[in-house]
mmCIF file of C-alpha atoms in Angstrom:
data_model
loop_
_atom_site.group_PDB
_atom_site.id
_atom_site.type_symbol
_atom_site.label_atom_id
_atom_site.label_comp_id
_atom_site.label_asym_id
_atom_site.label_seq_id
_atom_site.Cartn_x
_atom_site.Cartn_y
_atom_site.Cartn_z
ATOM 1 C CA MET A 1 0.035 -0.021 0.364
ATOM 2 C CA PHE A 2 1.012 3.826 -0.151
ATOM 3 C CA SER A 3 2.254 5.453 2.779
ATOM 4 C CA ALA A 4 0.302 8.838 3.312
ATOM 5 C CA ASN A 5 3.822 10.890 1.688
ATOM 6 C CA ALA A 6 3.275 8.827 -1.642
ATOM 7 C CA MET A 7 -0.266 9.705 -1.493
ATOM 8 C CA ALA A 8 0.042 13.336 -0.960
ATOM 9 C CA LYS A 9 2.507 13.636 -3.177
ATOM 10 C CA ILE A 10 0.417 11.361 -6.587
ATOM 11 C CA LEU A 11 -2.238 13.823 -5.390
ATOM 12 C CA ILE A 12 -0.717 17.069 -5.583
ATOM 13 C CA ILE A 13 0.929 15.716 -9.248
ATOM 14 C CA THR A 14 -2.534 14.969 -10.052
ATOM 15 C CA GLY A 15 -3.790 18.502 -9.237
ATOM 16 C CA VAL A 16 -1.391 19.797 -11.172
ATOM 17 C CA ILE A 17 -1.569 18.081 -14.235
ATOM 18 C CA ILE A 18 -5.338 18.857 -14.137
ATOM 19 C CA VAL A 19 -4.731 22.680 -13.600
ATOM 20 C CA ILE A 20 -2.193 22.553 -16.105
ATOM 21 C CA THR A 21 -4.656 20.639 -18.755
ATOM 22 C CA GLY A 22 -7.700 23.006 -17.544
ATOM 23 C CA ILE A 23 -5.365 26.365 -18.607
ATOM 24 C CA ILE A 24 -4.686 24.633 -22.083
ATOM 25 C CA PHE A 25 -8.310 24.192 -22.659
ATOM 26 C CA LEU A 26 -9.018 27.736 -21.611
ATOM 27 C CA VAL A 27 -6.314 29.093 -24.354
ATOM 28 C CA LEU A 28 -6.908 26.528 -26.993
ATOM 29 C CA ASP A 29 -10.618 27.911 -26.685
ATOM 30 C CA LYS A 30 -9.788 31.007 -27.167
ATOM 31 C CA LEU A 31 -8.579 30.212 -30.718
ATOM 32 C CA PRO A 32 -10.744 30.916 -33.389
ATOM 33 C CA SER A 33 -9.631 28.258 -35.967
ATOM 34 C CA PHE A 34 -9.533 24.944 -33.091
ATOM 35 C CA SER A 35 -12.354 22.212 -32.284
ATOM 36 C CA PHE A 36 -12.298 19.657 -30.672
ATOM 37 C CA ARG A 37 -14.532 17.615 -33.450
ATOM 38 C CA VAL A 38 -12.748 14.811 -34.748
ATOM 39 C CA PRO A 39 -14.269 11.900 -36.972
ATOM 40 C CA LEU A 40 -16.685 9.029 -35.090
ATOM 41 C CA ASP A 41 -17.847 12.134 -33.185
ATOM 42 C CA ILE A 42 -22.188 11.868 -33.090
ATOM 43 C CA LEU A 43 -23.530 15.167 -33.935
ATOM 44 C CA ILE A 44 -27.438 15.556 -33.855
ATOM 45 C CA LYS A 45 -29.451 18.138 -34.605
ATOM 46 C CA ARG A 46 -33.416 18.700 -34.562
ATOM 47 C CA LYS A 47 -35.682 21.299 -33.603
ATOM 48 C CA GLY A 48 -35.544 22.398 -29.826
ATOM 49 C CA TYR A 49 -32.326 20.276 -28.892
ATOM 50 C CA ILE A 50 -28.808 19.122 -30.117
ATOM 51 C CA PHE A 51 -27.126 15.959 -28.975
ATOM 52 C CA TYR A 52 -23.468 15.941 -29.380
ATOM 53 C CA PHE A 53 -21.481 12.742 -28.186
ATOM 54 C CA PRO A 54 -18.028 13.141 -28.667
ATOM 55 C CA LEU A 55 -17.378 9.121 -29.088
ATOM 56 C CA GLY A 56 -13.828 9.540 -31.454
ATOM 57 C CA LEU A 57 -12.591 12.168 -29.062
ATOM 58 C CA CYS A 58 -13.208 9.437 -26.213
ATOM 59 C CA ILE A 59 -11.383 6.770 -28.192
ATOM 60 C CA LEU A 60 -8.521 9.182 -28.887
ATOM 61 C CA ILE A 61 -7.894 10.103 -25.420
ATOM 62 C CA SER A 62 -7.756 6.185 -24.380
ATOM 63 C CA ILE A 63 -5.500 5.487 -26.812
ATOM 64 C CA ILE A 64 -3.113 8.044 -25.428
ATOM 65 C CA LEU A 65 -3.974 7.138 -21.942
ATOM 66 C CA THR A 66 -3.094 3.565 -22.606
ATOM 67 C CA ILE A 67 -0.174 4.479 -24.572
ATOM 68 C CA ILE A 68 1.242 6.265 -21.601
ATOM 69 C CA PHE A 69 0.393 3.981 -18.770
ATOM 70 C CA HIS A 70 1.883 1.163 -21.148
ATOM 71 C CA ILE A 71 5.364 3.342 -20.977
ATOM 72 C CA LEU A 72 4.932 4.012 -17.371
ATOM 73 C CA ARG A 73 4.130 0.622 -16.338
#
């Protein structure tokens, strides 16, 4: 098991990564030509509602995280 010191370090590093990711999303949102839409994203526009499910983005993030965790293993 993890000691309290190791768990604290992991939580701090995770928090820093989340903050950096949030800052990156804020900066990318201000760019006029940047869009997170990739192929396989589902977008249904009907009268009165819009349904958007980022399936392609989910798959892309899953592949990237799988590679990172495989390297760190």
